[in-house]
Short mmCIF file of N, CA and C in Angstrom, two decimals:
data_model
loop_
_atom_site.label_atom_id
_atom_site.label_comp_id
_atom_site.label_asym_id
_atom_site.label_seq_id
_atom_site.Cartn_x
_atom_site.Cartn_y
_atom_site.Cartn_z
N UNK A 1325 -8.53 2.87 7.94
CA UNK A 1325 -9.66 2.44 7.17
C UNK A 1325 -10.10 3.61 6.30
N UNK A 1326 -10.45 3.29 5.07
CA UNK A 1326 -10.92 4.34 4.17
C UNK A 1326 -12.15 3.85 3.41
N UNK A 1327 -13.11 4.74 3.23
CA UNK A 1327 -14.31 4.43 2.46
C UNK A 1327 -14.06 4.80 1.01
N UNK A 1328 -14.43 3.93 0.08
CA UNK A 1328 -14.19 4.20 -1.33
C UNK A 1328 -15.46 4.58 -2.08
N UNK A 1329 -16.59 4.59 -1.41
CA UNK A 1329 -17.85 4.85 -2.09
C UNK A 1329 -18.54 3.55 -2.46
N UNK A 1330 -17.76 2.50 -2.68
CA UNK A 1330 -18.34 1.21 -3.04
C UNK A 1330 -17.90 0.11 -2.08
N UNK A 1331 -17.23 0.48 -1.02
CA UNK A 1331 -16.74 -0.50 -0.06
C UNK A 1331 -15.75 0.14 0.88
N UNK A 1332 -15.08 -0.71 1.63
CA UNK A 1332 -14.11 -0.24 2.62
C UNK A 1332 -12.78 -0.94 2.41
N UNK A 1333 -11.69 -0.19 2.63
CA UNK A 1333 -10.35 -0.77 2.58
C UNK A 1333 -9.68 -0.49 3.92
N UNK A 1334 -9.24 -1.56 4.58
CA UNK A 1334 -8.44 -1.42 5.79
C UNK A 1334 -6.98 -1.58 5.38
N UNK A 1335 -6.15 -0.61 5.74
CA UNK A 1335 -4.73 -0.66 5.39
C UNK A 1335 -3.95 -0.72 6.70
N UNK A 1336 -3.16 -1.78 6.85
CA UNK A 1336 -2.40 -1.98 8.08
C UNK A 1336 -0.91 -1.99 7.75
N UNK A 1337 -0.12 -1.04 8.28
CA UNK A 1337 1.33 -1.07 8.08
C UNK A 1337 1.96 -2.09 9.02
N UNK A 1338 2.93 -2.85 8.48
CA UNK A 1338 3.62 -3.87 9.26
C UNK A 1338 5.12 -3.61 9.16
N UNK A 1339 5.79 -3.31 10.28
CA UNK A 1339 7.24 -3.07 10.22
C UNK A 1339 7.96 -4.32 9.71
N UNK A 1340 8.94 -4.11 8.85
CA UNK A 1340 9.74 -5.20 8.30
C UNK A 1340 11.21 -4.90 8.57
N UNK A 1341 12.05 -5.87 8.28
CA UNK A 1341 13.49 -5.70 8.49
C UNK A 1341 14.00 -4.57 7.59
N UNK A 1342 14.86 -3.71 8.10
CA UNK A 1342 15.39 -2.61 7.28
C UNK A 1342 16.27 -3.13 6.16
N UNK A 1343 16.35 -2.36 5.08
CA UNK A 1343 17.24 -2.69 3.97
C UNK A 1343 18.55 -1.96 4.18
N UNK A 1344 19.62 -2.67 3.97
CA UNK A 1344 20.96 -2.09 4.14
C UNK A 1344 21.65 -2.06 2.79
N UNK A 1345 22.04 -0.86 2.38
CA UNK A 1345 22.75 -0.68 1.12
C UNK A 1345 24.02 0.09 1.46
N UNK A 1346 25.14 -0.59 1.34
CA UNK A 1346 26.43 -0.01 1.75
C UNK A 1346 26.30 0.46 3.20
N UNK A 1347 26.50 1.73 3.47
CA UNK A 1347 26.41 2.24 4.83
C UNK A 1347 25.06 2.84 5.17
N UNK A 1348 24.10 2.67 4.29
CA UNK A 1348 22.78 3.28 4.49
C UNK A 1348 21.80 2.22 4.98
N UNK A 1349 21.01 2.58 5.97
CA UNK A 1349 19.96 1.70 6.47
C UNK A 1349 18.62 2.37 6.19
N UNK A 1350 17.77 1.68 5.43
CA UNK A 1350 16.47 2.24 5.05
C UNK A 1350 15.35 1.48 5.77
N UNK A 1351 14.46 2.20 6.45
CA UNK A 1351 13.33 1.52 7.09
C UNK A 1351 12.37 0.98 6.03
N UNK A 1352 11.70 -0.12 6.35
CA UNK A 1352 10.79 -0.76 5.41
C UNK A 1352 9.46 -1.04 6.12
N UNK A 1353 8.37 -0.76 5.43
CA UNK A 1353 7.03 -1.13 5.89
C UNK A 1353 6.38 -2.00 4.83
N UNK A 1354 5.78 -3.08 5.26
CA UNK A 1354 4.91 -3.85 4.38
C UNK A 1354 3.49 -3.37 4.66
N UNK A 1355 2.64 -3.43 3.66
CA UNK A 1355 1.27 -2.98 3.84
C UNK A 1355 0.32 -4.15 3.62
N UNK A 1356 -0.62 -4.30 4.53
CA UNK A 1356 -1.65 -5.33 4.38
C UNK A 1356 -2.97 -4.62 4.04
N UNK A 1357 -3.62 -5.10 2.99
CA UNK A 1357 -4.89 -4.52 2.54
C UNK A 1357 -6.00 -5.53 2.79
N UNK A 1358 -7.09 -5.05 3.37
CA UNK A 1358 -8.29 -5.88 3.56
C UNK A 1358 -9.44 -5.14 2.89
N UNK A 1359 -10.05 -5.78 1.91
CA UNK A 1359 -11.14 -5.18 1.15
C UNK A 1359 -12.47 -5.74 1.65
N UNK A 1360 -13.39 -4.83 1.95
CA UNK A 1360 -14.70 -5.22 2.47
C UNK A 1360 -15.77 -4.67 1.54
N UNK A 1361 -16.59 -5.55 0.99
CA UNK A 1361 -17.70 -5.14 0.13
C UNK A 1361 -17.28 -4.61 -1.22
N UNK A 1362 -16.17 -5.13 -1.76
CA UNK A 1362 -15.67 -4.65 -3.05
C UNK A 1362 -15.46 -5.83 -4.00
N UNK A 1363 -15.89 -5.68 -5.24
CA UNK A 1363 -15.65 -6.68 -6.27
C UNK A 1363 -14.18 -6.64 -6.69
N UNK A 1364 -13.73 -7.70 -7.36
CA UNK A 1364 -12.33 -7.79 -7.78
C UNK A 1364 -11.93 -6.60 -8.65
N UNK A 1365 -12.80 -6.17 -9.56
CA UNK A 1365 -12.48 -5.03 -10.43
C UNK A 1365 -12.26 -3.76 -9.60
N UNK A 1366 -13.08 -3.55 -8.58
CA UNK A 1366 -12.94 -2.38 -7.71
C UNK A 1366 -11.64 -2.46 -6.91
N UNK A 1367 -11.28 -3.65 -6.47
CA UNK A 1367 -10.01 -3.84 -5.75
C UNK A 1367 -8.84 -3.49 -6.66
N UNK A 1368 -8.88 -4.00 -7.89
CA UNK A 1368 -7.80 -3.73 -8.84
C UNK A 1368 -7.67 -2.23 -9.11
N UNK A 1369 -8.81 -1.54 -9.29
CA UNK A 1369 -8.79 -0.10 -9.53
C UNK A 1369 -8.19 0.64 -8.33
N UNK A 1370 -8.58 0.25 -7.13
CA UNK A 1370 -8.04 0.90 -5.94
C UNK A 1370 -6.54 0.71 -5.84
N UNK A 1371 -6.06 -0.53 -6.05
CA UNK A 1371 -4.63 -0.80 -5.95
C UNK A 1371 -3.84 -0.06 -7.03
N UNK A 1372 -4.38 0.06 -8.24
CA UNK A 1372 -3.71 0.82 -9.30
C UNK A 1372 -3.61 2.29 -8.89
N UNK A 1373 -4.69 2.85 -8.34
CA UNK A 1373 -4.67 4.24 -7.87
C UNK A 1373 -3.66 4.40 -6.73
N UNK A 1374 -3.69 3.50 -5.77
CA UNK A 1374 -2.78 3.56 -4.62
C UNK A 1374 -1.33 3.50 -5.08
N UNK A 1375 -1.02 2.60 -6.01
CA UNK A 1375 0.34 2.48 -6.54
C UNK A 1375 0.79 3.78 -7.20
N UNK A 1376 -0.07 4.37 -8.04
CA UNK A 1376 0.28 5.63 -8.72
C UNK A 1376 0.48 6.76 -7.70
N UNK A 1377 -0.40 6.83 -6.72
CA UNK A 1377 -0.38 7.92 -5.74
C UNK A 1377 0.86 7.85 -4.84
N UNK A 1378 1.35 6.64 -4.58
CA UNK A 1378 2.47 6.50 -3.64
C UNK A 1378 3.81 6.31 -4.33
N UNK A 1379 3.86 6.36 -5.65
CA UNK A 1379 5.15 6.24 -6.34
C UNK A 1379 5.99 7.48 -6.06
N UNK A 1380 7.28 7.25 -5.95
CA UNK A 1380 8.21 8.36 -5.71
C UNK A 1380 9.17 8.43 -6.88
N UNK A 1381 9.49 9.63 -7.28
CA UNK A 1381 10.47 9.80 -8.34
C UNK A 1381 11.85 9.43 -7.85
N UNK A 1382 12.67 8.98 -8.73
CA UNK A 1382 14.02 8.60 -8.33
C UNK A 1382 15.01 9.02 -9.40
N UNK A 1383 16.25 8.83 -9.09
CA UNK A 1383 17.26 9.10 -10.09
C UNK A 1383 17.95 10.33 -9.79
#
């Protein structure tokens, strides 16, 4: 759970089936978000921030 200043976000990781690419097995987590006391605009801003913060470079 995290406080955003304007509400609360509960983030729950949920194990999912691993992805298999050739001989590589990659673990996968799905994330469930529960927003408490936040307007839709605040939710959208939080998710945009979360997406940017958790992006990984590739290539």
